[in-house]
PDB file of C-alpha atoms and ligand atoms in Angstrom:
ATOM      1  CA  MET A   1     114.123 -67.713  24.905  1.00 62.00           C
ATOM      2  CA  ASN A   2     115.298 -64.262  23.734  1.00 83.00           C
ATOM      3  CA  GLY A   3     113.157 -63.769  20.657  1.00 94.00           C
ATOM      4  CA  ALA A   4     110.564 -61.018  20.490  1.00 98.00           C
ATOM      5  CA  LEU A   5     107.588 -60.223  18.296  1.00 98.00           C
ATOM      6  CA  THR A   6     106.343 -56.640  18.114  1.00 98.00           C
ATOM      7  CA  VAL A   7     103.191 -55.858  16.169  1.00 98.00           C
ATOM      8  CA  VAL A   8     103.591 -52.334  14.830  1.00 98.00           C
ATOM      9  CA  GLY A   9     100.931 -49.915  13.570  1.00 98.00           C
ATOM     10  CA  LEU A  10     102.020 -47.794  10.618  1.00 98.00           C
ATOM     11  CA  GLY A  11      99.108 -45.359  10.761  1.00 98.00           C
ATOM     12  CA  PRO A  12      96.740 -44.880   7.835  1.00 97.00           C
ATOM     13  CA  GLY A  13      98.951 -42.877   5.516  1.00 90.00           C
ATOM     14  CA  GLY A  14     102.325 -41.276   5.122  1.00 90.00           C
ATOM     15  CA  PRO A  15     105.331 -41.191   7.443  1.00 93.00           C
ATOM     16  CA  HIS A  16     103.993 -38.086   9.204  1.00 95.00           C
ATOM     17  CA  TRP A  17     101.451 -40.361  10.876  1.00 97.00           C
ATOM     18  CA  LEU A  18     103.981 -42.992  11.981  1.00 97.00           C
ATOM     19  CA  THR A  19     104.777 -42.599  15.672  1.00 98.00           C
ATOM     20  CA  PRO A  20     108.404 -42.144  16.745  1.00 97.00           C
ATOM     21  CA  GLU A  21     108.075 -45.360  18.799  1.00 98.00           C
ATOM     22  CA  ALA A  22     106.961 -47.318  15.714  1.00 98.00           C
ATOM     23  CA  ALA A  23     109.840 -45.873  13.649  1.00 97.00           C
ATOM     24  CA  THR A  24     112.370 -46.905  16.321  1.00 97.00           C
ATOM     25  CA  ILE A  25     111.021 -50.463  16.556  1.00 98.00           C
ATOM     26  CA  LEU A  26     110.951 -50.854  12.759  1.00 97.00           C
ATOM     27  CA  HIS A  27     114.516 -49.617  12.444  1.00 97.00           C
ATOM     28  CA  GLY A  28     115.772 -51.962  15.164  1.00 97.00           C
ATOM     29  CA  ALA A  29     114.051 -55.160  13.959  1.00 98.00           C
ATOM     30  CA  ASP A  30     116.058 -58.055  12.480  1.00 97.00           C
ATOM     31  CA  ALA A  31     113.111 -59.058  10.296  1.00 98.00           C
ATOM     32  CA  LEU A  32     109.912 -57.459   9.037  1.00 98.00           C
ATOM     33  CA  TYR A  33     106.705 -59.344   8.220  1.00 97.00           C
ATOM     34  CA  GLY A  34     103.600 -57.955   6.573  1.00 96.00           C
ATOM     35  CA  TYR A  35     101.336 -57.434   3.603  1.00 94.00           C
ATOM     36  CA  GLY A  36     103.334 -56.050   0.655  1.00 93.00           C
ATOM     37  CA  PRO A  37     101.808 -52.545   0.348  1.00 93.00           C
ATOM     38  CA  TYR A  38     102.378 -51.964   4.082  1.00 94.00           C
ATOM     39  CA  LEU A  39     105.979 -53.177   3.996  1.00 95.00           C
ATOM     40  CA  ASP A  40     106.552 -50.836   1.030  1.00 94.00           C
ATOM     41  CA  ARG A  41     105.934 -47.946   3.428  1.00 93.00           C
ATOM     42  CA  VAL A  42     108.819 -48.977   5.706  1.00 94.00           C
ATOM     43  CA  PRO A  43     112.274 -47.590   4.784  1.00 90.00           C
ATOM     44  CA  VAL A  44     114.723 -50.305   3.721  1.00 89.00           C
ATOM     45  CA  ARG A  45     117.604 -50.934   6.115  1.00 91.00           C
ATOM     46  CA  ALA A  46     120.634 -53.070   5.239  1.00 94.00           C
ATOM     47  CA  GLY A  47     120.823 -56.331   7.163  1.00 95.00           C
ATOM     48  CA  GLN A  48     117.094 -56.517   7.813  1.00 97.00           C
ATOM     49  CA  SER A  49     115.102 -59.301   6.125  1.00 97.00           C
ATOM     50  CA  ARG A  50     111.611 -58.758   4.660  1.00 97.00           C
ATOM     51  CA  HIS A  51     108.886 -61.347   4.437  1.00 96.00           C
ATOM     52  CA  VAL A  52     105.963 -60.309   2.257  1.00 94.00           C
ATOM     53  CA  SER A  53     102.668 -62.182   2.433  1.00 87.00           C
ATOM     54  CA  ASP A  54      99.211 -62.059   0.943  1.00 79.00           C
ATOM     55  CA  ASN A  55      96.660 -59.963   2.828  1.00 74.00           C
ATOM     56  CA  ARG A  56      94.312 -62.910   3.309  1.00 75.00           C
ATOM     57  CA  GLU A  57      96.860 -65.049   5.130  1.00 87.00           C
ATOM     58  CA  GLU A  58      96.813 -63.329   8.504  1.00 92.00           C
ATOM     59  CA  GLY A  59      97.046 -66.472  10.641  1.00 95.00           C
ATOM     60  CA  ALA A  60      99.837 -68.022   8.594  1.00 95.00           C
ATOM     61  CA  ARG A  61     101.722 -64.708   8.548  1.00 95.00           C
ATOM     62  CA  ALA A  62     101.453 -64.289  12.326  1.00 97.00           C
ATOM     63  CA  ALA A  63     102.589 -67.891  12.891  1.00 97.00           C
ATOM     64  CA  ALA A  64     105.572 -67.420  10.562  1.00 97.00           C
ATOM     65  CA  ALA A  65     106.583 -64.226  12.374  1.00 97.00           C
ATOM     66  CA  LEU A  66     106.282 -65.957  15.765  1.00 98.00           C
ATOM     67  CA  ARG A  67     108.309 -68.939  14.534  1.00 97.00           C
ATOM     68  CA  HIS A  68     111.000 -66.573  13.305  1.00 98.00           C
ATOM     69  CA  ALA A  69     111.020 -64.775  16.676  1.00 98.00           C
ATOM     70  CA  ALA A  70     111.405 -68.163  18.406  1.00 98.00           C
ATOM     71  CA  THR A  71     114.816 -68.531  16.727  1.00 97.00           C
ATOM     72  CA  GLY A  72     115.956 -65.621  18.915  1.00 97.00           C
ATOM     73  CA  ALA A  73     115.287 -62.828  16.409  1.00 98.00           C
ATOM     74  CA  ASN A  74     113.738 -59.453  17.001  1.00 98.00           C
ATOM     75  CA  VAL A  75     110.757 -59.536  14.611  1.00 98.00           C
ATOM     76  CA  ALA A  76     108.332 -56.740  13.695  1.00 98.00           C
ATOM     77  CA  LEU A  77     104.961 -57.567  12.158  1.00 98.00           C
ATOM     78  CA  VAL A  78     103.406 -54.521  10.505  1.00 97.00           C
ATOM     79  CA  SER A  79      99.775 -53.452  10.155  1.00 96.00           C
ATOM     80  CA  GLY A  80      98.156 -50.404   8.572  1.00 97.00           C
ATOM     81  CA  GLY A  81      96.537 -47.980  11.006  1.00 98.00           C
ATOM     82  CA  ASP A  82      96.439 -49.451  14.494  1.00 98.00           C
ATOM     83  CA  PRO A  83      97.416 -53.130  14.705  1.00 98.00           C
ATOM     84  CA  GLY A  84      94.685 -53.835  17.239  1.00 98.00           C
ATOM     85  CA  VAL A  85      91.822 -52.609  15.040  1.00 98.00           C
ATOM     86  CA  PHE A  86      90.666 -55.346  12.609  1.00 97.00           C
ATOM     87  CA  ALA A  87      94.310 -56.277  12.114  1.00 96.00           C
ATOM     88  CA  MET A  88      97.389 -58.298  12.970  1.00 97.00           C
ATOM     89  CA  ALA A  89      97.630 -57.912  16.757  1.00 98.00           C
ATOM     90  CA  ALA A  90      94.541 -60.079  17.284  1.00 98.00           C
ATOM     91  CA  ALA A  91      95.759 -62.544  14.634  1.00 97.00           C
ATOM     92  CA  ALA A  92      99.048 -62.845  16.558  1.00 98.00           C
ATOM     93  CA  CYS A  93      97.198 -63.322  19.871  1.00 98.00           C
ATOM     94  CA  GLU A  94      95.152 -66.117  18.290  1.00 98.00           C
ATOM     95  CA  GLN A  95      98.375 -67.877  17.329  1.00 98.00           C
ATOM     96  CA  ILE A  96      99.864 -67.347  20.798  1.00 98.00           C
ATOM     97  CA  GLU A  97      96.735 -68.834  22.357  1.00 98.00           C
ATOM     98  CA  ARG A  98      96.254 -71.783  19.986  1.00 97.00           C
ATOM     99  CA  GLY A  99      99.517 -72.255  18.082  1.00 96.00           C
ATOM    100  CA  GLU A 100     102.841 -73.786  19.046  1.00 97.00           C
ATOM    101  CA  ALA A 101     103.575 -73.929  22.809  1.00 97.00           C
ATOM    102  CA  GLN A 102     106.863 -72.019  22.319  1.00 97.00           C
ATOM    103  CA  PHE A 103     104.895 -68.927  21.204  1.00 98.00           C
ATOM    104  CA  LYS A 104     103.792 -68.321  24.798  1.00 97.00           C
ATOM    105  CA  GLN A 105     107.411 -67.972  25.931  1.00 96.00           C
ATOM    106  CA  LEU A 106     108.232 -65.113  23.576  1.00 98.00           C
ATOM    107  CA  GLU A 107     108.336 -61.477  24.442  1.00 98.00           C
ATOM    108  CA  PHE A 108     105.316 -59.910  22.736  1.00 98.00           C
ATOM    109  CA  ALA A 109     104.402 -56.231  22.395  1.00 98.00           C
ATOM    110  CA  VAL A 110     101.946 -54.122  20.413  1.00 98.00           C
ATOM    111  CA  VAL A 111     102.870 -50.614  19.263  1.00 98.00           C
ATOM    112  CA  PRO A 112      99.755 -48.519  18.579  1.00 98.00           C
ATOM    113  CA  GLY A 113      99.085 -46.457  15.484  1.00 98.00           C
ATOM    114  CA  ILE A 114      96.503 -43.922  14.341  1.00 98.00           C
ATOM    115  CA  THR A 115      93.506 -45.908  13.198  1.00 98.00           C
ATOM    116  CA  ALA A 116      91.640 -44.897  10.023  1.00 98.00           C
ATOM    117  CA  MET A 117      88.488 -43.714  11.802  1.00 98.00           C
ATOM    118  CA  LEU A 118      90.456 -41.179  13.851  1.00 98.00           C
ATOM    119  CA  ALA A 119      92.234 -39.854  10.766  1.00 98.00           C
ATOM    120  CA  VAL A 120      88.972 -39.509   8.812  1.00 98.00           C
ATOM    121  CA  ALA A 121      87.184 -37.943  11.781  1.00 98.00           C
ATOM    122  CA  ALA A 122      89.940 -35.357  12.144  1.00 98.00           C
ATOM    123  CA  ARG A 123      89.553 -34.323   8.501  1.00 98.00           C
ATOM    124  CA  VAL A 124      85.929 -33.223   8.923  1.00 98.00           C
ATOM    125  CA  GLY A 125      85.770 -31.913  12.492  1.00 98.00           C
ATOM    126  CA  ALA A 126      84.647 -34.111  15.380  1.00 98.00           C
ATOM    127  CA  PRO A 127      82.049 -36.716  14.339  1.00 98.00           C
ATOM    128  CA  LEU A 128      83.308 -39.052  17.103  1.00 98.00           C
ATOM    129  CA  GLY A 129      82.849 -36.393  19.795  1.00 98.00           C
ATOM    130  CA  HIS A 130      80.235 -38.463  21.629  1.00 98.00           C
ATOM    131  CA  ASP A 131      79.648 -42.241  21.932  1.00 98.00           C
ATOM    132  CA  PHE A 132      80.593 -44.263  18.872  1.00 98.00           C
ATOM    133  CA  CYS A 133      81.451 -47.768  17.701  1.00 98.00           C
ATOM    134  CA  ALA A 134      83.338 -49.407  14.865  1.00 98.00           C
ATOM    135  CA  ILE A 135      82.010 -52.218  12.688  1.00 98.00           C
ATOM    136  CA  SER A 136      83.815 -54.072   9.918  1.00 98.00           C
ATOM    137  CA  LEU A 137      81.487 -54.770   6.991  1.00 97.00           C
ATOM    138  CA  SER A 138      83.591 -57.708   5.881  1.00 94.00           C
ATOM    139  CA  ASP A 139      81.625 -60.919   6.130  1.00 91.00           C
ATOM    140  CA  ASN A 140      84.690 -63.056   5.520  1.00 91.00           C
ATOM    141  CA  LEU A 141      85.153 -63.641   9.240  1.00 92.00           C
ATOM    142  CA  LYS A 142      81.547 -63.421  10.459  1.00 96.00           C
ATOM    143  CA  PRO A 143      78.077 -64.014   8.998  1.00 97.00           C
ATOM    144  CA  TRP A 144      76.292 -61.076   7.331  1.00 97.00           C
ATOM    145  CA  GLU A 145      73.270 -61.558   9.629  1.00 97.00           C
ATOM    146  CA  LEU A 146      75.500 -60.644  12.571  1.00 98.00           C
ATOM    147  CA  VAL A 147      76.636 -57.467  10.805  1.00 98.00           C
ATOM    148  CA  GLU A 148      72.978 -56.495  10.299  1.00 98.00           C
ATOM    149  CA  ARG A 149      72.130 -57.178  13.946  1.00 98.00           C
ATOM    150  CA  ARG A 150      75.023 -54.988  15.057  1.00 98.00           C
ATOM    151  CA  LEU A 151      74.077 -52.175  12.643  1.00 98.00           C
ATOM    152  CA  ASP A 152      70.497 -52.259  13.986  1.00 98.00           C
ATOM    153  CA  ALA A 153      71.677 -52.231  17.605  1.00 98.00           C
ATOM    154  CA  ALA A 154      74.263 -49.490  17.105  1.00 98.00           C
ATOM    155  CA  ALA A 155      72.003 -47.169  15.116  1.00 98.00           C
ATOM    156  CA  GLY A 156      69.088 -47.876  17.456  1.00 97.00           C
ATOM    157  CA  ALA A 157      71.200 -46.984  20.483  1.00 97.00           C
ATOM    158  CA  GLY A 158      72.367 -43.661  19.046  1.00 97.00           C
ATOM    159  CA  PHE A 159      76.009 -44.543  18.383  1.00 98.00           C
ATOM    160  CA  VAL A 160      77.956 -42.853  15.618  1.00 98.00           C
ATOM    161  CA  ILE A 161      79.216 -45.782  13.505  1.00 98.00           C
ATOM    162  CA  ALA A 162      82.597 -46.100  11.806  1.00 98.00           C
ATOM    163  CA  LEU A 163      82.453 -48.657   8.992  1.00 98.00           C
ATOM    164  CA  TYR A 164      85.739 -50.403   8.138  1.00 98.00           C
ATOM    165  CA  ASN A 165      86.185 -52.684   5.099  1.00 97.00           C
ATOM    166  CA  PRO A 166      83.056 -51.237   3.439  1.00 97.00           C
ATOM    167  CA  ILE A 167      83.422 -52.825   0.009  1.00 95.00           C
ATOM    168  CA  SER A 168      85.736 -54.861  -2.195  1.00 92.00           C
ATOM    169  CA  ARG A 169      85.588 -56.682  -5.502  1.00 92.00           C
ATOM    170  CA  ALA A 170      84.605 -59.872  -3.676  1.00 92.00           C
ATOM    171  CA  ARG A 171      82.060 -57.998  -1.476  1.00 93.00           C
ATOM    172  CA  PRO A 172      80.264 -55.557  -3.793  1.00 94.00           C
ATOM    173  CA  TRP A 173      76.788 -55.350  -2.173  1.00 96.00           C
ATOM    174  CA  GLN A 174      77.429 -55.145   1.566  1.00 96.00           C
ATOM    175  CA  LEU A 175      77.723 -51.363   1.844  1.00 98.00           C
ATOM    176  CA  GLY A 176      74.469 -50.740  -0.071  1.00 98.00           C
ATOM    177  CA  LYS A 177      72.689 -53.201   2.227  1.00 98.00           C
ATOM    178  CA  ALA A 178      74.213 -51.512   5.278  1.00 98.00           C
ATOM    179  CA  PHE A 179      72.942 -48.085   4.154  1.00 98.00           C
ATOM    180  CA  GLU A 180      69.481 -49.562   3.548  1.00 98.00           C
ATOM    181  CA  ARG A 181      69.520 -51.039   7.024  1.00 98.00           C
ATOM    182  CA  LEU A 182      70.660 -47.791   8.647  1.00 98.00           C
ATOM    183  CA  ARG A 183      67.967 -45.774   6.827  1.00 98.00           C
ATOM    184  CA  ARG A 184      65.365 -47.746   8.818  1.00 98.00           C
ATOM    185  CA  HIS A 185      66.709 -46.224  12.034  1.00 97.00           C
ATOM    186  CA  LEU A 186      68.218 -42.859  11.176  1.00 98.00           C
ATOM    187  CA  PRO A 187      66.879 -39.551   9.809  1.00 98.00           C
ATOM    188  CA  ALA A 188      67.338 -39.028   6.042  1.00 98.00           C
ATOM    189  CA  ALA A 189      69.624 -36.052   6.688  1.00 98.00           C
ATOM    190  CA  THR A 190      72.075 -37.964   8.928  1.00 98.00           C
ATOM    191  CA  PRO A 191      75.574 -36.991   7.768  1.00 98.00           C
ATOM    192  CA  VAL A 192      77.724 -39.727   6.219  1.00 98.00           C
ATOM    193  CA  VAL A 193      81.459 -39.091   5.803  1.00 98.00           C
ATOM    194  CA  PHE A 194      83.442 -40.930   3.128  1.00 98.00           C
ATOM    195  CA  GLY A 195      87.189 -40.696   3.805  1.00 98.00           C
ATOM    196  CA  ARG A 196      89.327 -42.363   1.152  1.00 98.00           C
ATOM    197  CA  ALA A 197      93.104 -42.978   1.359  1.00 98.00           C
ATOM    198  CA  VAL A 198      93.323 -40.396   4.099  1.00 98.00           C
ATOM    199  CA  GLY A 199      96.872 -39.206   4.747  1.00 96.00           C
ATOM    200  CA  ARG A 200      98.027 -40.356   1.301  1.00 96.00           C
ATOM    201  CA  ALA A 201      98.585 -38.376  -1.908  1.00 95.00           C
ATOM    202  CA  ASP A 202      95.259 -39.522  -3.404  1.00 97.00           C
ATOM    203  CA  GLU A 203      93.131 -38.657  -0.353  1.00 98.00           C
ATOM    204  CA  THR A 204      89.502 -37.664  -0.888  1.00 98.00           C
ATOM    205  CA  VAL A 205      86.904 -36.739   1.719  1.00 98.00           C
ATOM    206  CA  ALA A 206      83.189 -36.203   1.030  1.00 97.00           C
ATOM    207  CA  VAL A 207      80.076 -35.704   3.148  1.00 98.00           C
ATOM    208  CA  ALA A 208      76.562 -36.749   2.034  1.00 98.00           C
ATOM    209  CA  ALA A 209      73.157 -37.094   3.668  1.00 98.00           C
ATOM    210  CA  LEU A 210      72.284 -40.729   4.441  1.00 98.00           C
ATOM    211  CA  GLU A 211      69.338 -40.647   1.992  1.00 98.00           C
ATOM    212  CA  ARG A 212      71.765 -39.842  -0.853  1.00 98.00           C
ATOM    213  CA  ALA A 213      74.831 -41.792   0.372  1.00 98.00           C
ATOM    214  CA  ASP A 214      76.112 -43.669  -2.685  1.00 98.00           C
ATOM    215  CA  PRO A 215      77.940 -46.960  -2.058  1.00 98.00           C
ATOM    216  CA  SER A 216      79.788 -46.651  -5.375  1.00 97.00           C
ATOM    217  CA  GLN A 217      81.690 -43.701  -3.863  1.00 97.00           C
ATOM    218  CA  ALA A 218      83.545 -46.127  -1.595  1.00 98.00           C
ATOM    219  CA  ASP A 219      86.329 -48.606  -2.249  1.00 97.00           C
ATOM    220  CA  MET A 220      88.605 -50.773  -0.100  1.00 95.00           C
ATOM    221  CA  ALA A 221      90.627 -47.733   0.999  1.00 97.00           C
ATOM    222  CA  THR A 222      87.544 -45.901   2.296  1.00 98.00           C
ATOM    223  CA  LEU A 223      86.423 -45.518   5.892  1.00 98.00           C
ATOM    224  CA  ILE A 224      82.840 -44.362   6.388  1.00 98.00           C
ATOM    225  CA  ILE A 225      81.470 -42.567   9.417  1.00 99.00           C
ATOM    226  CA  VAL A 226      77.690 -42.593   9.756  1.00 98.00           C
ATOM    227  CA  GLY A 227      76.456 -39.950  12.173  1.00 98.00           C
ATOM    228  CA  SER A 228      73.937 -40.425  14.959  1.00 98.00           C
ATOM    229  CA  PRO A 229      70.693 -38.411  15.162  1.00 97.00           C
ATOM    230  CA  ALA A 230      72.695 -35.877  17.208  1.00 97.00           C
ATOM    231  CA  THR A 231      75.477 -35.387  14.628  1.00 98.00           C
ATOM    232  CA  ARG A 232      75.495 -31.944  13.040  1.00 98.00           C
ATOM    233  CA  VAL A 233      76.837 -30.324   9.876  1.00 98.00           C
ATOM    234  CA  ILE A 234      78.065 -26.732  10.023  1.00 98.00           C
ATOM    235  CA  GLU A 235      77.964 -25.108   6.577  1.00 97.00           C
ATOM    236  CA  ARG A 236      80.631 -22.411   6.160  1.00 97.00           C
ATOM    237  CA  PRO A 237      80.879 -19.907   3.308  1.00 97.00           C
ATOM    238  CA  GLY A 238      83.808 -20.784   1.030  1.00 97.00           C
ATOM    239  CA  ARG A 239      84.951 -23.634   3.253  1.00 96.00           C
ATOM    240  CA  ALA A 240      84.203 -27.344   3.551  1.00 95.00           C
ATOM    241  CA  PRO A 241      81.445 -28.150   6.044  1.00 96.00           C
ATOM    242  CA  LEU A 242      82.328 -29.314   9.542  1.00 98.00           C
ATOM    243  CA  VAL A 243      80.736 -32.470  10.908  1.00 98.00           C
ATOM    244  CA  TYR A 244      80.570 -32.927  14.654  1.00 98.00           C
ATOM    245  CA  THR A 245      78.723 -34.745  17.401  1.00 98.00           C
ATOM    246  CA  PRO A 246      78.104 -32.587  20.453  1.00 97.00           C
ATOM    247  CA  ARG A 247      79.751 -33.577  23.733  1.00 96.00           C
ATOM    248  CA  SER A 248      76.487 -33.952  25.605  1.00 94.00           C
ATOM    249  CA  ALA A 249      73.288 -35.907  24.935  1.00 91.00           C
ATOM    250  CA  ASP A 250      69.878 -35.193  26.390  1.00 84.00           C
ATOM    251  CA  GLY A 251      68.697 -38.796  26.476  1.00 75.00           C
ATOM    252  CA  ALA A 252      66.156 -38.365  23.668  1.00 64.00           C
ATOM    253  CA  GLY A 253      68.604 -38.798  20.779  1.00 50.00           C
ATOM    254  CA  ALA A 254      68.465 -42.578  20.634  1.00 50.00           C
TER     255      ALA A 254
HETATM  256  N1  SAH B 301      94.148 -51.631  11.200  1.00 52.45           N
HETATM  257  C1  SAH B 301      93.556 -50.691  10.271  1.00 52.45           C
HETATM  258  C2  SAH B 301      92.250 -51.181   9.697  1.00 52.45           C
HETATM  259  C3  SAH B 301      92.362 -52.429   8.858  1.00 52.45           C
HETATM  260  S1  SAH B 301      90.851 -52.823   8.043  1.00 52.45           S
HETATM  261  C4  SAH B 301      93.351 -49.344  10.997  1.00 52.45           C
HETATM  262  O1  SAH B 301      93.480 -49.288  12.230  1.00 52.45           O
HETATM  263  O2  SAH B 301      93.052 -48.347  10.318  1.00 52.45           O
HETATM  264  C5  SAH B 301      91.093 -51.985   6.484  1.00 52.45           C
HETATM  265  C6  SAH B 301      90.120 -50.838   6.354  1.00 52.45           C
HETATM  266  O3  SAH B 301      90.620 -49.701   7.073  1.00 52.45           O
HETATM  267  C7  SAH B 301      89.903 -50.326   4.946  1.00 52.45           C
HETATM  268  O4  SAH B 301      88.970 -51.120   4.221  1.00 52.45           O
HETATM  269  C8  SAH B 301      89.355 -48.928   5.227  1.00 52.45           C
HETATM  270  O5  SAH B 301      88.009 -49.022   5.656  1.00 52.45           O
HETATM  271  C9  SAH B 301      90.185 -48.508   6.436  1.00 52.45           C
HETATM  272  N2  SAH B 301      91.377 -47.704   6.073  1.00 52.45           N
HETATM  273  C10 SAH B 301      92.668 -48.060   6.217  1.00 52.45           C
HETATM  274  N3  SAH B 301      93.484 -47.056   5.826  1.00 52.45           N
HETATM  275  C11 SAH B 301      92.680 -46.034   5.439  1.00 52.45           C
HETATM  276  C12 SAH B 301      92.919 -44.699   4.956  1.00 52.45           C
HETATM  277  N4  SAH B 301      94.155 -44.223   4.778  1.00 52.45           N
HETATM  278  N5  SAH B 301      91.857 -43.918   4.668  1.00 52.45           N
HETATM  279  C13 SAH B 301      90.603 -44.378   4.844  1.00 52.45           C
HETATM  280  N6  SAH B 301      90.314 -45.622   5.311  1.00 52.45           N
HETATM  281  C14 SAH B 301      91.341 -46.441   5.593  1.00 52.45           C
END
């Protein structure tokens, strides 16, 4: 079987954050699959077919892309950011593991992209300079109690925490609850970074102390980085503050 599926990360924003490898794969594909707003970021090429799907249909989209690849086509499945971070690469692996037997015979590759937390971190300095973790606040694919357990464990262990999928119309209260939970473990002054639509024309970045962090500042396009007790803010005259987590820890921080 000659078909191939490549899951391609587009990065979080504009074409300047698309890797040359991703651009080459996208250009060479016979067919593109993905959520509409992501496909809109890929330049149109004559002779290439496009298959737009709803964002909530990850499994069905991955299966359709794999089925198309099984006809012998070179198929690219696109994801925002990195395709392995809360995105399509894992959805495709699930289909390869549990879906049609022919999926296991296909060539399969994942092309990495800049994930949102790295782009947001870069905007403010180096908040991820020491140990960190990433948690999706979406409780569509896991129970909320598990999210709370992970927030408790991560904050209690001194990790900086990147929060993906903080809020949406269908999930309006989760971020407020998460901040409440984190306030039990972390100092009131812990820096919280809100990075919205980073790398795009409407980018905004703001830093607030955890005690004043306002969930209504976030939307679906926002990635939040909650510092650890070691994370520091450097105020600079006439310039935006820098947020960073020092490279070393003394063992008392957590
Ligand atoms: N695979 C993606 C993440 C998908 S989950 C990646 O690696 O970045 C979707 C979440 O990613 C959003 O709710 C938001 O939290 C974050 N996100 C994606 N693009 C972003 C951007 N340009 N700026 C800030 N956050 C972004």
